XYZ file of C-alpha atoms in Angstrom:
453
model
C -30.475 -88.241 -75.559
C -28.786 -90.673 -77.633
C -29.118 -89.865 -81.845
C -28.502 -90.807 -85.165
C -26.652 -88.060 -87.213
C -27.819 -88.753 -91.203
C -25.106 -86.678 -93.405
C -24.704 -86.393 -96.586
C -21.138 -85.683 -97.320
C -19.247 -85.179 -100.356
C -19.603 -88.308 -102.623
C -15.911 -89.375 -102.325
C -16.312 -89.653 -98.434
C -19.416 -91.618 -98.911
C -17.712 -93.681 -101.105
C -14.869 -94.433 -98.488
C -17.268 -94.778 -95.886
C -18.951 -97.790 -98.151
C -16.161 -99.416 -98.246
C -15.364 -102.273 -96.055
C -11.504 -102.183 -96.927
C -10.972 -98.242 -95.916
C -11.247 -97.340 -92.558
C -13.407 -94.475 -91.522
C -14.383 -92.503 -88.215
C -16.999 -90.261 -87.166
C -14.852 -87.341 -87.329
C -13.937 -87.644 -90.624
C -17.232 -86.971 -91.594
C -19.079 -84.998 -88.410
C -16.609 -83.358 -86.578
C -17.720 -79.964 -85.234
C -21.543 -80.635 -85.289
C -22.514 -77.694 -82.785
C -24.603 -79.597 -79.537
C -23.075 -82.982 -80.645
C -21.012 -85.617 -78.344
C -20.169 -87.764 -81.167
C -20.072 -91.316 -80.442
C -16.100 -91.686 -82.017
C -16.436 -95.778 -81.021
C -19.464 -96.292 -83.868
C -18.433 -96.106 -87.152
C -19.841 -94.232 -89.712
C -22.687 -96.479 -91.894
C -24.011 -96.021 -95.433
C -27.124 -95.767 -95.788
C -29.122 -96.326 -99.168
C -31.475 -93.693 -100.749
C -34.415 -95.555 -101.621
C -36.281 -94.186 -105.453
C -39.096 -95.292 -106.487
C -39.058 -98.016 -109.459
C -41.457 -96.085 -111.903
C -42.110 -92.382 -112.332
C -43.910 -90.107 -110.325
C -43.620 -92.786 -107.050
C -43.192 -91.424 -103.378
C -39.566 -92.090 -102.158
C -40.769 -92.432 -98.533
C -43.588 -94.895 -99.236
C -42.424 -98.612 -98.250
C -45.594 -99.988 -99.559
C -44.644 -99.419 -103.490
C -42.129 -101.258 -105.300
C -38.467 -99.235 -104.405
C -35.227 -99.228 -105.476
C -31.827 -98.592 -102.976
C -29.134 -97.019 -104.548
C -25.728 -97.320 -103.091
C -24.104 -94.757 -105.876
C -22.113 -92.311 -103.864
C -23.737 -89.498 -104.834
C -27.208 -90.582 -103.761
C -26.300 -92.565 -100.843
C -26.018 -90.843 -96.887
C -23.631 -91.558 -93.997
C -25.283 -91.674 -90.428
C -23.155 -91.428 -87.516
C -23.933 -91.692 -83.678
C -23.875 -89.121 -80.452
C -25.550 -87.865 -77.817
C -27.599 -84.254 -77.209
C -27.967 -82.495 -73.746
C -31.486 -83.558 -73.108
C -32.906 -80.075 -72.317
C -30.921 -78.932 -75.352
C -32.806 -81.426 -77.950
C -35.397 -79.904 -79.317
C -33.396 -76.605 -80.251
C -30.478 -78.836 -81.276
C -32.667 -81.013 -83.547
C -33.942 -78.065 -85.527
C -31.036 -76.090 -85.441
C -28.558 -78.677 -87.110
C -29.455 -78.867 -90.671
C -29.559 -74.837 -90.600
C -25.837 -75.071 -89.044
C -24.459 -77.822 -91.260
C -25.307 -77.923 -95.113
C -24.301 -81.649 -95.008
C -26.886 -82.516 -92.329
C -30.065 -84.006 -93.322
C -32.039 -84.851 -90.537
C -31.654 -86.473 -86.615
C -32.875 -89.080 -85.754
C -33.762 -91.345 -81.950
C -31.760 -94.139 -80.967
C -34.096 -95.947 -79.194
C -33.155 -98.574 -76.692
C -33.544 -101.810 -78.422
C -34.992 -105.457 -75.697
C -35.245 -108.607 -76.047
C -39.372 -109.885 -76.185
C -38.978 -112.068 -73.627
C -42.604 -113.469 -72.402
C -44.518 -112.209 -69.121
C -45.871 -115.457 -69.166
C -45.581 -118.188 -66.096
C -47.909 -120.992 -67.738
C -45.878 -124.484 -67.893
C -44.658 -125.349 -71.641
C -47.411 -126.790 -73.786
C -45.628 -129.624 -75.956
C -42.202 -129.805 -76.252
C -39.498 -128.869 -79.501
C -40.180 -132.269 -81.128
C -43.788 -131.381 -81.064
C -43.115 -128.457 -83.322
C -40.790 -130.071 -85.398
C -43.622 -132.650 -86.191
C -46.293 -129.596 -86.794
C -43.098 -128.455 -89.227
C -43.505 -131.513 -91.101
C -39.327 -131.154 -90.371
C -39.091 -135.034 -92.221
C -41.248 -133.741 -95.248
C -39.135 -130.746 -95.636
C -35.828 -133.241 -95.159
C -37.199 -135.964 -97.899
C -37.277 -132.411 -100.191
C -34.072 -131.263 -99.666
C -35.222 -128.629 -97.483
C -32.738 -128.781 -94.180
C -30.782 -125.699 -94.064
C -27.892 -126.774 -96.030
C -25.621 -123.677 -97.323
C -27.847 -121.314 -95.559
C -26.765 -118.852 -93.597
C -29.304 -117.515 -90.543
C -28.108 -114.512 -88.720
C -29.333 -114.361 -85.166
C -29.574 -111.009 -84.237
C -29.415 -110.883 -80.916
C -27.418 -112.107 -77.229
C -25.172 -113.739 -78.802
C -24.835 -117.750 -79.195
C -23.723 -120.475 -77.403
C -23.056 -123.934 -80.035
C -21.729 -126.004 -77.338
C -24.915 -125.390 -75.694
C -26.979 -125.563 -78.461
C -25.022 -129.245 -79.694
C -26.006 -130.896 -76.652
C -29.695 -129.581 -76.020
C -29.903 -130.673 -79.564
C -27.584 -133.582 -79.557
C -26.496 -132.846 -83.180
C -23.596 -130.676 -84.431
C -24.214 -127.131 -84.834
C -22.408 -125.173 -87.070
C -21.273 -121.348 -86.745
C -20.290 -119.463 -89.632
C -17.191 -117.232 -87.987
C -16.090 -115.609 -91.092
C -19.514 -113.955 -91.654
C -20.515 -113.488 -88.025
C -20.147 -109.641 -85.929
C -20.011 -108.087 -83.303
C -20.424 -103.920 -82.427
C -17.555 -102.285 -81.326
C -18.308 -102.633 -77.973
C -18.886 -106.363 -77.721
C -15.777 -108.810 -77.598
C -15.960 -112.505 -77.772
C -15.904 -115.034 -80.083
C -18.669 -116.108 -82.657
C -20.844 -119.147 -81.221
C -19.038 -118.821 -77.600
C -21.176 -116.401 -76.109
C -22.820 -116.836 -72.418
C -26.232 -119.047 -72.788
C -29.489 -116.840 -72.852
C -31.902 -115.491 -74.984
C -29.856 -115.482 -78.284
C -28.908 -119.252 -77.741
C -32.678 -120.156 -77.235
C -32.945 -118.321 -80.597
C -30.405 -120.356 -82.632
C -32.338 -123.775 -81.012
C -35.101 -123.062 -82.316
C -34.289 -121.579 -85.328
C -32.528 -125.182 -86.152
C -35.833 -127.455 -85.742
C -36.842 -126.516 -89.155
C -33.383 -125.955 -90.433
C -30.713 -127.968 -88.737
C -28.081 -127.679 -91.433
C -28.291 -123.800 -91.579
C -25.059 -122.496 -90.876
C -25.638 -119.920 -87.682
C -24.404 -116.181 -88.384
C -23.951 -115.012 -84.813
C -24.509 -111.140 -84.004
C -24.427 -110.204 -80.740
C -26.031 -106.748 -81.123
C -28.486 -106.689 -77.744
C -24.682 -107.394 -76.000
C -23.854 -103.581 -76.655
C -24.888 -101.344 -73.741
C -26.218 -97.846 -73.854
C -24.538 -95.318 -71.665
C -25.490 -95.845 -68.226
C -27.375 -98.943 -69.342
C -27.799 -101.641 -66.631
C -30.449 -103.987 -68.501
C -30.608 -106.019 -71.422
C -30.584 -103.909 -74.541
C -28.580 -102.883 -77.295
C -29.178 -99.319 -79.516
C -30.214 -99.148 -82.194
C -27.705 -97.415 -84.395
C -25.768 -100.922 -83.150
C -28.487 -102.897 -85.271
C -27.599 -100.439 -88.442
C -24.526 -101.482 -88.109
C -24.412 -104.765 -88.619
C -27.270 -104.886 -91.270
C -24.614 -102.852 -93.120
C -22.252 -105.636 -92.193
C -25.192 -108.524 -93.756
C -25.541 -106.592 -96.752
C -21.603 -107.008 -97.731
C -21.917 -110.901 -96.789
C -25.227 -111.231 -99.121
C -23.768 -109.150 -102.040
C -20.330 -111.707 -101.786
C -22.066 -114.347 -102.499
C -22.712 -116.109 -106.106
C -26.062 -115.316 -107.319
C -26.874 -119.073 -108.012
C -26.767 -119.701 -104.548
C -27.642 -116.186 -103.013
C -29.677 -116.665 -100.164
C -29.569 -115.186 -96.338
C -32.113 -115.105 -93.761
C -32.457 -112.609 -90.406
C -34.054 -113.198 -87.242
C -35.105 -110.637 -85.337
C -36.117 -111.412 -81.698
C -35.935 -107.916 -80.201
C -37.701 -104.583 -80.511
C -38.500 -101.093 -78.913
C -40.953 -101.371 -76.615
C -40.978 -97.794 -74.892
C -41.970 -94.267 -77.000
C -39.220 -93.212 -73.726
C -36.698 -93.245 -76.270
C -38.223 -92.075 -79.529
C -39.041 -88.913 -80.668
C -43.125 -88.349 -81.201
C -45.060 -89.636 -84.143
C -44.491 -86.731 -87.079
C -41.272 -85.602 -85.892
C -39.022 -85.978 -88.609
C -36.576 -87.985 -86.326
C -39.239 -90.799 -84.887
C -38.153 -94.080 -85.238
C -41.549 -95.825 -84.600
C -43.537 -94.601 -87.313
C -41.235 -93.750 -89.716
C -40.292 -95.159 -92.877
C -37.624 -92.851 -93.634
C -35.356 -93.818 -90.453
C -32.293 -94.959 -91.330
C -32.918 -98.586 -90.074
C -36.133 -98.891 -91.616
C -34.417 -98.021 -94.803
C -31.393 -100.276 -94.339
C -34.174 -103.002 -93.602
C -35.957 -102.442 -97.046
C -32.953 -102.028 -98.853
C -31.651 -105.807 -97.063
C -34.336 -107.337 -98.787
C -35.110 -105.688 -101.874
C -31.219 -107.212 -102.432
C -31.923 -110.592 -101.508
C -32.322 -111.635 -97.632
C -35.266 -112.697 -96.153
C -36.109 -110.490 -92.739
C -37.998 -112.047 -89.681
C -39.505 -110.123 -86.451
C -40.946 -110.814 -83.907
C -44.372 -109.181 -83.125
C -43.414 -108.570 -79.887
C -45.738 -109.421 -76.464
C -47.719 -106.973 -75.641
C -51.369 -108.944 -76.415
C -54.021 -107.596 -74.740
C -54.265 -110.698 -72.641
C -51.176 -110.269 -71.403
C -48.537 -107.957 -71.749
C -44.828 -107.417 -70.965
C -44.853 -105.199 -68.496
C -42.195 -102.936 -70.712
C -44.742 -102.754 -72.719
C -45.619 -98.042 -72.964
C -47.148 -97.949 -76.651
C -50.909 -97.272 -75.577
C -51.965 -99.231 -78.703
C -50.830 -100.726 -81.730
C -47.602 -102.084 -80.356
C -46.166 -103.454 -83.396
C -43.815 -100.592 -84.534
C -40.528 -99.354 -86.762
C -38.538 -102.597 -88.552
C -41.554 -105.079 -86.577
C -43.767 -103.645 -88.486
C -42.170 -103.278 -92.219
C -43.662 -104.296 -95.161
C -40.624 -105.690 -96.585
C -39.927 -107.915 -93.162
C -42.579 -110.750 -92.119
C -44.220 -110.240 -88.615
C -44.443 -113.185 -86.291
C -46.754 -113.418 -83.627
C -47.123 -116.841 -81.520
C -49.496 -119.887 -80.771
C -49.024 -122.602 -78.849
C -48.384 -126.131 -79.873
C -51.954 -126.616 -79.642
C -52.946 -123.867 -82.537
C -53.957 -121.592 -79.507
C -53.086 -118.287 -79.883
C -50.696 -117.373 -76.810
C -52.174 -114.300 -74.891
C -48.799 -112.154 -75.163
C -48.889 -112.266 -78.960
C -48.953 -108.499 -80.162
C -52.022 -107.488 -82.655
C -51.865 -105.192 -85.141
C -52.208 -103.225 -86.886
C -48.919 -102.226 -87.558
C -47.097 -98.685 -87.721
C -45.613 -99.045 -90.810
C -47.556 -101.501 -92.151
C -51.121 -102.234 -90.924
C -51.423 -105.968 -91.516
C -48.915 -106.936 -89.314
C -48.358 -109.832 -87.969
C -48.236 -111.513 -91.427
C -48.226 -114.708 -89.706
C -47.759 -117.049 -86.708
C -45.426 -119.831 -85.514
C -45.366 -121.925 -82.374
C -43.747 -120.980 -79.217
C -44.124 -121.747 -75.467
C -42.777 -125.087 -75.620
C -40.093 -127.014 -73.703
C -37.269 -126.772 -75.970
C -33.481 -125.239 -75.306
C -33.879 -124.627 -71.540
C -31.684 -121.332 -72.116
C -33.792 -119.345 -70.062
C -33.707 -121.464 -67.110
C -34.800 -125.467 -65.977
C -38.130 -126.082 -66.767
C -38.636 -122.544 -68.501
C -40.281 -122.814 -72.144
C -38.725 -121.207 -75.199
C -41.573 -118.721 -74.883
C -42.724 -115.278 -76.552
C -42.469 -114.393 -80.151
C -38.906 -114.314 -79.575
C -39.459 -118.131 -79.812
C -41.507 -118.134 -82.735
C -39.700 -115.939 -84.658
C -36.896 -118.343 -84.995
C -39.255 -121.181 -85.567
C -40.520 -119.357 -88.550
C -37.102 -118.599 -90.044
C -35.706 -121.846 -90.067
C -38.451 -122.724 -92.420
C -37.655 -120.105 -94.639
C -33.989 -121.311 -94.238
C -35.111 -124.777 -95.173
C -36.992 -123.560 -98.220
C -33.909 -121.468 -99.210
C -31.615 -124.614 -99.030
C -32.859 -125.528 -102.831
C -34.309 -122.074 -103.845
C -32.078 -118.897 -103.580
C -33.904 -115.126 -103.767
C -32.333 -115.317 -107.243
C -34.955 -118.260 -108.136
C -37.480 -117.145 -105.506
C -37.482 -113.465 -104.775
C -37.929 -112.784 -100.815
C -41.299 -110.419 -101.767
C -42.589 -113.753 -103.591
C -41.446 -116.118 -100.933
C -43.244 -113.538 -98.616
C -46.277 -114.406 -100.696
C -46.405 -117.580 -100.480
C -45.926 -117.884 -96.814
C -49.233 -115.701 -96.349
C -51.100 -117.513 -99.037
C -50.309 -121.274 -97.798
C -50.746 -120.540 -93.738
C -53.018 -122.089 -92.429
C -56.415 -119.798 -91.343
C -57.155 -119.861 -87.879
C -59.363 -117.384 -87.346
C -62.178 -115.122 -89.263
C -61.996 -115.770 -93.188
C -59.049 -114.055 -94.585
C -56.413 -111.693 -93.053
C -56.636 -110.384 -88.937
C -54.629 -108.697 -86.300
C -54.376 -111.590 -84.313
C -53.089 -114.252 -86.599
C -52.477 -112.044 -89.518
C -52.903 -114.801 -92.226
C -52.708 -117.640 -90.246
C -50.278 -120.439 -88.949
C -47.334 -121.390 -90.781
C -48.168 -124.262 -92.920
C -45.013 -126.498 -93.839
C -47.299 -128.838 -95.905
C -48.889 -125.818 -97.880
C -45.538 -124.864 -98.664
C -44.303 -127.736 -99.459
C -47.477 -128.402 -101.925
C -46.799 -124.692 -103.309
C -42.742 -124.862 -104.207
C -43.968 -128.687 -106.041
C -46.018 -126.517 -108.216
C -43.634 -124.270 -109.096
C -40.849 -126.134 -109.642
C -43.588 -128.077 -112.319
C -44.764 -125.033 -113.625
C -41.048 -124.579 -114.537
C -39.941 -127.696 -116.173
């Protein structure tokens, strides 16, 4: 079974570990963990302690107001490696006892794509959503992208593709772009599929963005012959987003994730209440690296994931409440999916969430004819689709209000307040708070920017 390894070393190897200019390896800070094939390709991370912001708080709670701290001494290192499968439960329990330094292991789950089980021709095509976007509203405001950058986490992208499916320019930021160890290629030149559908329609709302291309569903898993990525891959290069948010000024600080991927199998994951489950646990490394992203500035999009009742992916093993680990964070929005019509697609997960019950938070279209990626005549479908759709308008609305101006919990807010109810009054598990509403938000950010004259 693949694992995360969190350590917590002495606070001059943390420190070197936190540092993007001094190399470090797994063995410099796990070597000899009894049980342990460490994984010396992945580089050690560090990870943030999260603190509560006022007295007396719970550390582990994501649904309070936190703090991260960075600070050597309270910060952790996680590594990755692999236990003998009928060794893990003895292994597990028996580390921290062996190793003063180790705090706790913790699953790698295999990490998929949420491509759609659907079959149903598109309904509308991209220019249909970029009207429902109200994409030459946004544009008269100064809300297009510019100076933004949007990290697709995911296949990798294709701009060559993406320029002439679009037939504008498309423009990939190389310098701030990543790929895991095991990945090569170049930024923006990666084969056409699910990441490039991604970046198309992340660009309807927000067609000046400038693309941050992270191939992380390109790494494979031992033995892995599908489509999927780890994990500890994705804690990687959040660690990587973090150092390209905190370079940049704080009058212009803004960065937005996409997230079109998720675990869709308990397979991988250790059982709700073990200390090492990913699904339900808010003390997971990546679940912390997630809150700590946006408590510093960056605005974090997921997918819901499709496994509606109506119709789910056939991957789909969680006997209920699908939405789970980073999908379901309180500090990320949740997107599930309707149609072009306001119909609520059938593959749409509904909450409640694991780490969050009111998850989704909201919806955005999908199942339209848009980037072709996935094949002629097949729809940008699933919330894979509409989680893009939904972060290019927060990268639009980030093009003329940083997190420094407009916090990501606040923009957050406002999102939920302004969508557009579709369902019973008030907040559900099938449309959380409703549709994205581009005119609502449009309305809103007026009356703020009023309010502060």
């Amino acid at each position: 079974m693949r694992v995360l390894i969190q350590l917590r070393p002495s606070p001059d190897l943390v420190a070197a570990v936190a540092d993007p200019s001094v190399p470090s390896m797994a063995s410099d800070v796990a070597d000899g963990l009894p049980g342990v094939v460490l994984d010396h390709s992945y580089a050690p991370v560090a990870v943030p302690r999260p603190m509560p912001a006022s007295p007396g708080g719970d550390p582990l709670s994501l649904n309070q107001p936190l703090v991260f701290s960075m600070a050597p001494q309270d910060a952790s290192v996680v590594v990755r490696g692999e236990i003998a499968d009928d060794e893990v439960t003895s292994r597990v329990a028996l580390l921290p006892a062996a190793r003063r330094d180790v705090v706790a292991v913790y699953a790698d789950p295999a990490i998929e794509t949420t491509l759609t089980c659907g079959g149903d021709p598109a309904v509308g095509d991209w220019h249909d959503v970029e009207r429902l976007l109200r994409v030459p509203d946004l544009t008269a405001e100064g809300l297009d992208g510019s100076g933004v950058p949007l990290a697709v986490i995911d296949t990798g992208i294709n701009a060559a593709y993406v320029k002439s499916a679009r037939g504008h320019d498309v423009t990939v930021d190389h310098e701030r772009s990543w790929n895991p160890q095991s990945v090569s290629g170049t930024p923006g030149d990666f084969p056409v599929d699910h990441g490039t559908m991604c970046a198309f329609d992340a660009l309807i709302a927000a067609p000046k963005a400038s693309l941050v291309d992270v191939p992380v569903l390109l790494s494979r898993r031992q033995g892995g012959s599908t489509l999927d990525g780890l994990l500890s891959d994705a804690i990687a290069a959040y660690a990587h987003l973090r150092e390209v948010l905190d370079a940049q000024p704080a009058e212009s600080r803004a960065l937005v994730v996409t997230n079109s991927w998720g675990s869709f199998s308990p397979r991988w994951d250790f059982p709700p209440g073990h200390p090492g489950n990913y699904s339900d646990n808010p003390a997971h490394p990546f679940n912390l690296i997630v809150g700590s992203l946006a408590e510093a500035g960056a605005d974090i999009l997921f997918a819901a994931g499709n496994c509606g009742t109506q119709c789910r992916d056939s991957r789909c093993a969680y006997p209920d409440r699908p939405i789970v680990g980073a999908n379901s964070h309180p500090r990320a929005l949740s997107i599930g999916g309707i149609d072009t019509t306001g119909t609520r697609v059938g593959y749409s997960s509904q909450g409640p969430g694991r780490l969050a019950a009111r998850k989704p938070d909201v919806c955005a279209y999908t199942h339209f004819a848009g980037s072709g990626a996935l094949g002629d005549g097949e729809p940008d479908s699933g919330t894979s689709a509409a989680c893009p759709v939904a972060a290019g308008l927060v990268a639009a609305v980030r093009s003329r209000w940083p997190s420094t101006v407009l916090p990501p919990a606040q923009l957050r807010t406002l999102l939920r307040r302004t969508a557009d109810d579709r369902s019973a009054v008030g907040y559900d598990h099938d449309y959380g708070y409703g549709v994205v509403d581009a005119a609502g938000i449009i309305a809103a950010l007026r009356r703020r920017a009023a309010k502060a004259a």
